[in-house]
mmCIF file of C-alpha atoms and ligand atoms in Angstrom:
data_model
loop_
_atom_site.group_PDB
_atom_site.id
_atom_site.type_symbol
_atom_site.label_atom_id
_atom_site.label_comp_id
_atom_site.label_asym_id
_atom_site.label_seq_id
_atom_site.Cartn_x
_atom_site.Cartn_y
_atom_site.Cartn_z
ATOM 1 C CA MET A 24 0.000 0.000 0.000
ATOM 2 C CA PRO A 25 1.466 3.416 -0.891
ATOM 3 C CA GLU A 26 1.731 5.865 2.004
ATOM 4 C CA LYS A 27 -1.190 8.265 2.265
ATOM 5 C CA VAL A 28 -0.335 11.981 2.353
ATOM 6 C CA GLY A 29 -2.885 14.729 2.908
ATOM 7 C CA LEU A 30 -2.306 18.140 1.322
ATOM 8 C CA ILE A 31 -4.204 21.298 2.269
ATOM 9 C CA GLY A 32 -3.963 24.314 -0.070
ATOM 10 C CA LEU A 33 -3.946 23.837 -3.843
ATOM 11 C CA GLY A 34 -2.620 27.270 -4.843
ATOM 12 C CA ILE A 35 0.239 28.164 -7.179
ATOM 13 C CA MET A 36 2.573 26.036 -5.026
ATOM 14 C CA GLY A 37 0.325 23.363 -3.529
ATOM 15 C CA MET A 38 -1.184 22.116 -6.798
ATOM 16 C CA PRO A 39 2.111 21.141 -8.486
ATOM 17 C CA MET A 40 3.457 19.806 -5.169
ATOM 18 C CA ALA A 41 0.402 17.506 -4.937
ATOM 19 C CA ARG A 42 0.961 16.390 -8.537
ATOM 20 C CA ASN A 43 4.587 15.519 -7.745
ATOM 21 C CA LEU A 44 3.494 13.451 -4.736
ATOM 22 C CA LEU A 45 1.084 11.542 -6.997
ATOM 23 C CA GLN A 46 3.879 11.121 -9.560
ATOM 24 C CA ALA A 47 6.174 9.687 -6.861
ATOM 25 C CA GLY A 48 3.552 7.043 -6.014
ATOM 26 C CA PHE A 49 1.986 8.509 -2.864
ATOM 27 C CA GLU A 50 -1.719 8.207 -2.328
ATOM 28 C CA VAL A 51 -2.844 11.850 -2.069
ATOM 29 C CA VAL A 52 -5.879 13.214 -0.242
ATOM 30 C CA ALA A 53 -6.437 16.909 -0.968
ATOM 31 C CA TYR A 54 -8.456 19.700 0.611
ATOM 32 C CA ASN A 55 -8.867 23.199 -0.793
ATOM 33 C CA ARG A 56 -11.104 25.949 0.592
ATOM 34 C CA THR A 57 -12.350 26.615 -2.947
ATOM 35 C CA ALA A 58 -13.481 23.062 -3.630
ATOM 36 C CA SER A 59 -13.307 23.241 -7.450
ATOM 37 C CA LYS A 60 -9.477 23.094 -7.366
ATOM 38 C CA ALA A 61 -9.566 19.812 -5.420
ATOM 39 C CA GLU A 62 -12.070 18.450 -7.922
ATOM 40 C CA ALA A 63 -9.581 19.207 -10.718
ATOM 41 C CA LEU A 64 -6.872 17.259 -8.842
ATOM 42 C CA ALA A 65 -9.275 14.380 -8.160
ATOM 43 C CA LYS A 66 -9.424 13.809 -11.931
ATOM 44 C CA GLU A 67 -5.642 13.200 -11.763
ATOM 45 C CA GLY A 68 -5.897 10.510 -9.076
ATOM 46 C CA ALA A 69 -6.163 12.305 -5.729
ATOM 47 C CA ARG A 70 -9.042 11.832 -3.294
ATOM 48 C CA LYS A 71 -10.917 14.970 -2.257
ATOM 49 C CA ALA A 72 -11.614 15.623 1.440
ATOM 50 C CA ASP A 73 -14.398 17.925 2.612
ATOM 51 C CA SER A 74 -12.510 19.437 5.553
ATOM 52 C CA PRO A 75 -9.006 19.505 7.070
ATOM 53 C CA ARG A 76 -10.429 17.405 9.945
ATOM 54 C CA GLU A 77 -11.665 14.667 7.588
ATOM 55 C CA LEU A 78 -8.344 14.715 5.711
ATOM 56 C CA ALA A 79 -6.276 14.445 8.925
ATOM 57 C CA ALA A 80 -8.415 11.558 10.204
ATOM 58 C CA GLU A 81 -7.304 9.380 7.297
ATOM 59 C CA CYS A 82 -3.729 10.604 6.621
ATOM 60 C CA PRO A 83 -0.753 9.909 8.928
ATOM 61 C CA THR A 84 1.076 12.832 7.294
ATOM 62 C CA VAL A 85 -0.619 16.154 6.542
ATOM 63 C CA ILE A 86 0.993 18.957 4.528
ATOM 64 C CA THR A 87 -0.312 22.536 4.744
ATOM 65 C CA ILE A 88 0.658 25.109 2.093
ATOM 66 C CA VAL A 89 -1.683 28.088 2.508
ATOM 67 C CA SER A 90 -1.096 31.845 2.474
ATOM 68 C CA ASP A 91 -0.310 33.389 5.861
ATOM 69 C CA THR A 92 -0.025 32.741 9.621
ATOM 70 C CA PRO A 93 -3.788 33.153 10.393
ATOM 71 C CA ASP A 94 -4.604 30.781 7.506
ATOM 72 C CA VAL A 95 -2.294 28.049 8.853
ATOM 73 C CA GLU A 96 -3.809 28.580 12.307
ATOM 74 C CA ALA A 97 -7.314 28.280 10.794
ATOM 75 C CA VAL A 98 -6.707 25.030 8.882
ATOM 76 C CA ILE A 99 -4.767 23.373 11.731
ATOM 77 C CA LEU A 100 -6.323 24.737 14.941
ATOM 78 C CA GLY A 101 -9.682 26.124 13.756
ATOM 79 C CA LYS A 102 -13.139 24.559 13.579
ATOM 80 C CA ASP A 103 -13.023 21.338 11.536
ATOM 81 C CA GLY A 104 -9.233 21.793 11.552
ATOM 82 C CA VAL A 105 -6.456 19.210 11.361
ATOM 83 C CA ILE A 106 -6.155 19.053 15.157
ATOM 84 C CA GLU A 107 -9.716 17.675 15.417
ATOM 85 C CA GLY A 108 -8.936 14.745 13.100
ATOM 86 C CA ALA A 109 -5.256 13.902 13.652
ATOM 87 C CA GLY A 110 -4.365 10.959 15.880
ATOM 88 C CA PRO A 111 -1.288 10.401 18.074
ATOM 89 C CA GLY A 112 1.829 9.527 16.059
ATOM 90 C CA SER A 113 0.781 11.518 13.016
ATOM 91 C CA VAL A 114 2.834 14.383 11.554
ATOM 92 C CA VAL A 115 1.850 17.845 10.299
ATOM 93 C CA ILE A 116 4.293 19.463 7.847
ATOM 94 C CA ASP A 117 3.638 23.159 7.301
ATOM 95 C CA MET A 118 5.283 24.298 4.054
ATOM 96 C CA SER A 119 3.744 27.800 3.996
ATOM 97 C CA THR A 120 5.902 30.791 4.969
ATOM 98 C CA ILE A 121 4.641 32.031 8.338
ATOM 99 C CA SER A 122 5.794 33.451 11.675
ATOM 100 C CA PRO A 123 8.465 31.368 13.484
ATOM 101 C CA ARG A 124 6.896 32.306 16.838
ATOM 102 C CA ALA A 125 3.388 31.226 15.747
ATOM 103 C CA THR A 126 4.897 28.015 14.343
ATOM 104 C CA ARG A 127 6.276 27.091 17.779
ATOM 105 C CA ALA A 128 2.867 27.805 19.358
ATOM 106 C CA ILE A 129 1.027 25.619 16.800
ATOM 107 C CA ALA A 130 3.600 22.822 17.293
ATOM 108 C CA ALA A 131 3.039 22.985 21.073
ATOM 109 C CA ARG A 132 -0.758 22.665 20.643
ATOM 110 C CA LEU A 133 -0.344 19.664 18.324
ATOM 111 C CA LYS A 134 2.162 18.047 20.707
ATOM 112 C CA GLU A 135 -0.519 18.006 23.432
ATOM 113 C CA LYS A 136 -2.394 15.554 21.166
ATOM 114 C CA GLY A 137 0.730 13.492 20.405
ATOM 115 C CA VAL A 138 1.009 14.993 16.911
ATOM 116 C CA ALA A 139 4.467 16.076 15.679
ATOM 117 C CA MET A 140 4.989 19.162 13.538
ATOM 118 C CA LEU A 141 7.739 20.115 11.102
ATOM 119 C CA ASP A 142 8.000 23.611 9.641
ATOM 120 C CA ALA A 143 9.298 23.136 6.110
ATOM 121 C CA PRO A 144 8.996 26.324 4.067
ATOM 122 C CA VAL A 145 10.279 26.287 0.521
ATOM 123 C CA SER A 146 12.208 28.380 -1.953
ATOM 124 C CA GLY A 147 12.362 28.025 -5.732
ATOM 125 C CA GLY A 148 9.021 29.501 -6.746
ATOM 126 C CA ASP A 149 6.316 28.052 -8.952
ATOM 127 C CA ILE A 150 8.929 26.666 -11.361
ATOM 128 C CA GLY A 151 10.655 24.798 -8.502
ATOM 129 C CA ALA A 152 7.285 23.455 -7.364
ATOM 130 C CA ILE A 153 6.443 22.249 -10.883
ATOM 131 C CA LYS A 154 9.870 20.684 -11.515
ATOM 132 C CA ALA A 155 10.178 19.214 -7.977
ATOM 133 C CA THR A 156 13.413 21.150 -7.461
ATOM 134 C CA LEU A 157 12.362 23.193 -4.412
ATOM 135 C CA SER A 158 14.826 24.027 -1.659
ATOM 136 C CA ILE A 159 13.220 22.923 1.595
ATOM 137 C CA MET A 160 14.436 24.185 4.991
ATOM 138 C CA VAL A 161 13.095 22.103 7.845
ATOM 139 C CA GLY A 162 12.691 22.805 11.560
ATOM 140 C CA GLY A 163 11.539 20.283 14.152
ATOM 141 C CA ASP A 164 12.510 16.874 15.502
ATOM 142 C CA ALA A 165 15.402 15.326 13.509
ATOM 143 C CA GLU A 166 13.999 11.795 13.699
ATOM 144 C CA VAL A 167 10.583 12.914 12.413
ATOM 145 C CA PHE A 168 12.393 14.774 9.616
ATOM 146 C CA GLU A 169 14.220 11.580 8.560
ATOM 147 C CA ARG A 170 10.932 9.648 8.513
ATOM 148 C CA CYS A 171 9.420 12.294 6.223
ATOM 149 C CA ARG A 172 12.442 12.544 3.907
ATOM 150 C CA PRO A 173 10.825 10.510 1.040
ATOM 151 C CA ILE A 174 7.910 12.977 1.016
ATOM 152 C CA PHE A 175 10.291 15.940 0.776
ATOM 153 C CA THR A 176 12.330 14.197 -1.938
ATOM 154 C CA ALA A 177 9.193 13.929 -4.081
ATOM 155 C CA MET A 178 8.883 17.742 -4.079
ATOM 156 C CA GLY A 179 12.379 19.162 -3.745
ATOM 157 C CA LYS A 180 16.120 18.821 -4.299
ATOM 158 C CA ASN A 181 18.043 20.724 -1.640
ATOM 159 C CA ILE A 182 16.481 19.467 1.586
ATOM 160 C CA VAL A 183 18.172 20.540 4.833
ATOM 161 C CA HIS A 184 17.200 20.014 8.465
ATOM 162 C CA VAL A 185 18.179 23.379 9.966
ATOM 163 C CA GLY A 186 17.192 23.047 13.643
ATOM 164 C CA THR A 187 14.355 22.851 16.132
ATOM 165 C CA SER A 188 10.728 23.953 15.670
ATOM 166 C CA GLY A 189 10.442 27.379 14.009
ATOM 167 C CA MET A 190 14.005 27.368 12.669
ATOM 168 C CA GLY A 191 12.832 26.372 9.170
ATOM 169 C CA GLN A 192 10.742 29.569 9.121
ATOM 170 C CA THR A 193 13.637 31.643 10.474
ATOM 171 C CA VAL A 194 15.921 30.378 7.699
ATOM 172 C CA LYS A 195 13.176 31.055 5.136
ATOM 173 C CA LEU A 196 13.037 34.670 6.357
ATOM 174 C CA MET A 197 16.826 34.865 5.887
ATOM 175 C CA ASN A 198 16.171 33.612 2.340
ATOM 176 C CA GLN A 199 13.713 36.475 1.753
ATOM 177 C CA ILE A 200 16.177 39.088 3.102
ATOM 178 C CA LEU A 201 18.755 37.738 0.648
ATOM 179 C CA LEU A 202 16.259 37.636 -2.219
ATOM 180 C CA VAL A 203 14.978 41.222 -1.960
ATOM 181 C CA GLY A 204 18.495 42.514 -1.246
ATOM 182 C CA CYS A 205 19.574 40.983 -4.524
ATOM 183 C CA LEU A 206 16.437 42.186 -6.355
ATOM 184 C CA ILE A 207 16.899 45.811 -5.308
ATOM 185 C CA GLY A 208 20.423 45.744 -6.782
ATOM 186 C CA VAL A 209 19.133 44.245 -10.027
ATOM 187 C CA VAL A 210 16.262 46.723 -10.504
ATOM 188 C CA GLU A 211 18.399 49.724 -9.551
ATOM 189 C CA ALA A 212 21.025 48.644 -12.118
ATOM 190 C CA LEU A 213 18.336 48.189 -14.804
ATOM 191 C CA VAL A 214 16.896 51.670 -14.160
ATOM 192 C CA PHE A 215 20.422 53.137 -14.271
ATOM 193 C CA GLY A 216 21.112 51.296 -17.542
ATOM 194 C CA GLN A 217 17.827 52.435 -19.088
ATOM 195 C CA LYS A 218 18.411 56.080 -18.174
ATOM 196 C CA SER A 219 21.953 55.828 -19.602
ATOM 197 C CA GLY A 220 20.712 54.409 -22.910
ATOM 198 C CA ALA A 221 22.160 50.880 -22.455
ATOM 199 C CA ASP A 222 20.846 47.843 -24.360
ATOM 200 C CA LEU A 223 19.508 45.983 -21.312
ATOM 201 C CA GLU A 224 19.401 42.556 -22.947
ATOM 202 C CA LYS A 225 23.091 42.814 -23.872
ATOM 203 C CA ALA A 226 23.888 44.286 -20.454
ATOM 204 C CA ILE A 227 22.328 41.297 -18.671
ATOM 205 C CA ASN A 228 24.203 38.881 -20.961
ATOM 206 C CA ALA A 229 27.460 40.736 -20.340
ATOM 207 C CA VAL A 230 27.350 40.725 -16.554
ATOM 208 C CA GLU A 231 25.470 37.564 -15.588
ATOM 209 C CA GLY A 232 28.547 35.315 -15.878
ATOM 210 C CA GLY A 233 30.690 37.560 -13.686
ATOM 211 C CA ALA A 234 30.856 38.412 -9.999
ATOM 212 C CA ALA A 235 27.556 40.351 -10.165
ATOM 213 C CA GLY A 236 25.647 37.429 -11.696
ATOM 214 C CA SER A 237 22.783 35.898 -9.715
ATOM 215 C CA TRP A 238 19.621 33.770 -10.009
ATOM 216 C CA VAL A 239 17.594 36.969 -9.702
ATOM 217 C CA LEU A 240 19.418 38.707 -12.557
ATOM 218 C CA SER A 241 19.303 35.709 -14.912
ATOM 219 C CA ASN A 242 15.712 34.638 -14.172
ATOM 220 C CA LEU A 243 13.875 37.856 -13.312
ATOM 221 C CA GLY A 244 15.977 40.367 -15.315
ATOM 222 C CA PRO A 245 14.838 39.137 -18.784
ATOM 223 C CA ARG A 246 11.180 39.002 -17.609
ATOM 224 C CA ILE A 247 11.371 42.544 -16.188
ATOM 225 C CA ILE A 248 12.699 44.039 -19.423
ATOM 226 C CA LYS A 249 9.918 42.234 -21.342
ATOM 227 C CA ARG A 250 7.419 43.883 -18.917
ATOM 228 C CA ASP A 251 6.258 40.409 -17.840
ATOM 229 C CA PHE A 252 4.937 40.764 -14.290
ATOM 230 C CA ARG A 253 2.748 37.646 -14.215
ATOM 231 C CA PRO A 254 3.170 35.829 -10.885
ATOM 232 C CA GLY A 255 5.042 33.431 -9.889
ATOM 233 C CA PHE A 256 5.180 34.861 -6.449
ATOM 234 C CA PHE A 257 2.782 37.721 -5.674
ATOM 235 C CA THR A 258 3.973 41.123 -4.441
ATOM 236 C CA ASP A 259 1.379 40.721 -1.629
ATOM 237 C CA LEU A 260 3.018 37.468 -0.492
ATOM 238 C CA MET A 261 6.520 38.970 -0.591
ATOM 239 C CA GLN A 262 5.265 41.869 1.516
ATOM 240 C CA LYS A 263 3.701 39.359 3.928
ATOM 241 C CA ASP A 264 7.171 37.768 4.285
ATOM 242 C CA LEU A 265 8.943 41.121 4.751
ATOM 243 C CA ASN A 266 6.410 42.007 7.452
ATOM 244 C CA LEU A 267 7.302 38.703 9.171
ATOM 245 C CA VAL A 268 10.986 39.666 8.919
ATOM 246 C CA MET A 269 10.364 43.135 10.380
ATOM 247 C CA GLU A 270 8.198 41.680 13.184
ATOM 248 C CA ALA A 271 10.907 39.171 14.179
ATOM 249 C CA ALA A 272 13.588 41.880 13.933
ATOM 250 C CA ALA A 273 11.557 44.236 16.152
ATOM 251 C CA GLU A 274 11.256 41.496 18.796
ATOM 252 C CA MET A 275 15.085 41.363 18.836
ATOM 253 C CA LYS A 276 15.468 45.182 18.559
ATOM 254 C CA LEU A 277 17.494 44.432 15.430
ATOM 255 C CA PRO A 278 18.009 47.118 12.775
ATOM 256 C CA LEU A 279 17.596 45.924 9.179
ATOM 257 C CA PRO A 280 18.022 49.186 7.235
ATOM 258 C CA VAL A 281 18.006 47.775 3.701
ATOM 259 C CA THR A 282 15.142 45.293 4.182
ATOM 260 C CA SER A 283 13.013 47.903 5.947
ATOM 261 C CA LEU A 284 13.453 50.308 3.014
ATOM 262 C CA ILE A 285 12.355 47.607 0.559
ATOM 263 C CA ASN A 286 9.406 46.815 2.864
ATOM 264 C CA GLN A 287 8.330 50.483 2.488
ATOM 265 C CA MET A 288 8.774 50.322 -1.294
ATOM 266 C CA TYR A 289 6.458 47.304 -1.508
ATOM 267 C CA TYR A 290 3.783 49.338 0.338
ATOM 268 C CA SER A 291 3.981 51.784 -2.566
ATOM 269 C CA LEU A 292 3.029 48.950 -4.967
ATOM 270 C CA GLN A 293 0.188 47.818 -2.692
ATOM 271 C CA CYS A 294 -1.137 51.403 -2.501
ATOM 272 C CA SER A 295 -1.441 51.424 -6.290
ATOM 273 C CA ASP A 296 -3.255 48.058 -6.417
ATOM 274 C CA GLU A 297 -0.283 46.137 -7.757
ATOM 275 C CA GLY A 298 -0.195 43.455 -5.065
ATOM 276 C CA ARG A 299 -1.205 40.662 -7.443
ATOM 277 C CA ASN A 300 1.761 41.339 -9.753
ATOM 278 C CA ALA A 301 4.977 39.331 -9.505
ATOM 279 C CA TYR A 302 7.313 40.593 -6.754
ATOM 280 C CA SER A 303 9.759 41.744 -9.469
ATOM 281 C CA ALA A 304 7.320 44.683 -9.951
ATOM 282 C CA LEU A 305 9.546 46.351 -7.328
ATOM 283 C CA VAL A 306 11.206 47.902 -10.390
ATOM 284 C CA LYS A 307 8.095 50.073 -10.906
ATOM 285 C CA VAL A 308 8.742 51.979 -7.681
ATOM 286 C CA LEU A 309 12.196 53.014 -8.910
ATOM 287 C CA GLU A 310 10.862 53.722 -12.400
ATOM 288 C CA ARG A 311 8.350 56.198 -10.990
ATOM 289 C CA MET A 312 11.125 57.927 -9.059
ATOM 290 C CA ALA A 313 13.342 58.069 -12.163
ATOM 291 C CA GLY A 314 10.701 58.862 -14.801
ATOM 292 C CA VAL A 315 11.828 55.978 -17.026
ATOM 293 C CA GLU A 316 10.527 52.506 -17.867
ATOM 294 C CA VAL A 317 13.041 49.694 -18.343
ATOM 295 C CA ARG A 318 12.529 47.867 -21.633
ATOM 296 C CA GLN A 319 14.167 45.395 -23.900
ATOM 297 C CA PRO A 320 15.312 47.295 -27.011
ATOM 298 C CA GLU A 321 13.046 46.986 -30.044
ATOM 299 C CA THR A 322 14.423 44.486 -32.573
ATOM 300 C CA GLU A 323 14.391 45.630 -36.206
HETATM 301 P P1 NAP B 8 -1.758 31.072 -3.534
HETATM 302 O O1 NAP B 8 -1.621 30.645 -4.956
HETATM 303 O O2 NAP B 8 -2.388 32.358 -3.212
HETATM 304 O O3 NAP B 8 -2.538 29.876 -2.773
HETATM 305 C C1 NAP B 8 -2.936 29.999 -1.440
HETATM 306 C C2 NAP B 8 -3.666 28.731 -1.031
HETATM 307 O O4 NAP B 8 -4.021 28.824 0.349
HETATM 308 C C3 NAP B 8 -4.983 28.514 -1.801
HETATM 309 O O5 NAP B 8 -5.165 27.129 -1.987
HETATM 310 C C4 NAP B 8 -6.027 29.076 -0.814
HETATM 311 O O6 NAP B 8 -7.320 28.518 -0.977
HETATM 312 C C5 NAP B 8 -5.429 28.627 0.497
HETATM 313 N N1 NAP B 8 -5.885 29.416 1.644
HETATM 314 C C6 NAP B 8 -5.569 30.697 1.936
HETATM 315 N N2 NAP B 8 -6.152 31.098 3.076
HETATM 316 C C7 NAP B 8 -6.864 30.029 3.532
HETATM 317 C C8 NAP B 8 -7.679 29.807 4.668
HETATM 318 N N3 NAP B 8 -7.872 30.764 5.579
HETATM 319 N N4 NAP B 8 -8.263 28.597 4.802
HETATM 320 C C9 NAP B 8 -8.065 27.620 3.883
HETATM 321 N N5 NAP B 8 -7.284 27.766 2.789
HETATM 322 C C10 NAP B 8 -6.695 28.961 2.618
HETATM 323 O O7 NAP B 8 -0.326 31.088 -2.793
HETATM 324 P P2 NAP B 8 1.004 30.270 -3.120
HETATM 325 O O8 NAP B 8 1.851 31.069 -4.022
HETATM 326 O O9 NAP B 8 0.662 28.858 -3.448
HETATM 327 O O10 NAP B 8 1.723 30.355 -1.672
HETATM 328 C C11 NAP B 8 1.398 29.467 -0.621
HETATM 329 C C12 NAP B 8 2.475 29.617 0.457
HETATM 330 O O11 NAP B 8 3.743 29.265 -0.091
HETATM 331 C C13 NAP B 8 2.604 31.037 1.016
HETATM 332 O O12 NAP B 8 2.873 31.003 2.394
HETATM 333 C C14 NAP B 8 3.798 31.581 0.242
HETATM 334 O O13 NAP B 8 4.459 32.615 0.952
HETATM 335 C C15 NAP B 8 4.652 30.341 0.102
HETATM 336 N N6 NAP B 8 5.593 30.363 -1.027
HETATM 337 C C16 NAP B 8 5.159 30.714 -2.282
HETATM 338 C C17 NAP B 8 6.077 30.729 -3.340
HETATM 339 C C18 NAP B 8 5.684 31.113 -4.755
HETATM 340 O O14 NAP B 8 6.578 31.308 -5.600
HETATM 341 N N7 NAP B 8 4.421 31.214 -5.090
HETATM 342 C C19 NAP B 8 7.425 30.393 -3.112
HETATM 343 C C20 NAP B 8 7.812 30.021 -1.830
HETATM 344 C C21 NAP B 8 6.892 30.020 -0.798
HETATM 345 P P3 NAP B 8 -8.350 29.146 -2.072
HETATM 346 O O15 NAP B 8 -8.039 28.451 -3.374
HETATM 347 O O16 NAP B 8 -9.690 28.806 -1.544
HETATM 348 O O17 NAP B 8 -8.096 30.632 -2.113
#
């Protein structure tokens, strides 16, 4: 009998992750708040559950991949939540990006029922989710992590146990600090190049193999100059993550001058109703300040 895995949240990330579990031979039970998405997956071999409680009652391992901290709390601890269905010895793996502090509180509530929890947020975006090449950073009990390794391997490539409960989320927030720090450099350089009359396609090709090359430049740079801001990863979700960073930093009285500036710049996008664009739309804030729009040169 293949192992049964429950998955809650069939969004941009959860849907391809569920498909990869099916592909790897797991029996998948899926729940989505908007039921039509689970019906679509049922046609591909998954079973549809009517609530997180029902799903947890039949699955020894339950994955959650929903939007934000209150959403994870709702599907795990809320009415008809996972906690009402899960039995002792089962495992909850939260792969959403949420607050490290809230993660530890949810894990403590589950532990009272004999249910283990791993926080296992991911990096690699929708493409990584589709190709099963996600980086997965895992907090929680090391032995539980080892037991769940085949599940992670079905969805990701670089899978690292980084510490105790909540530490997966802390490392994910480090990932987001690194990501936006890199993105601000890329978009500032593109605006500078545009204003100076550079051919931005050639400029990206020229520098991406050198010391200033990066995943952000090579993957997001070409999309930005084509004015392709389809998500991927929503601006609203990146801002949610930066707010988690700033909240954790404030608890430590830790200054993060660069990240806090970028956090403010993302508010500017949200104020102009651009939260559902890809997070690379950060370039638009600098464009408005500079009075230019970065573009790939017209080809004759
Ligand atoms: P998404 O496409 O917006 O999907 C969100 C999912 O969560 C949907 O299935 C939604 O259900 C469900 N959901 C939200 N609130 C809920 C609630 N209160 N109760 C039940 N279900 C709820 O988001 P996503 O891009 O897949 O992101 C999911 C998580 O992964 C987020 O924490 C995000 O930060 C993280 N992440 C995303 C990426 C990326 O590139 N997209 C990369 C790394 C990490 P409905 O269908 O009913 O709305």
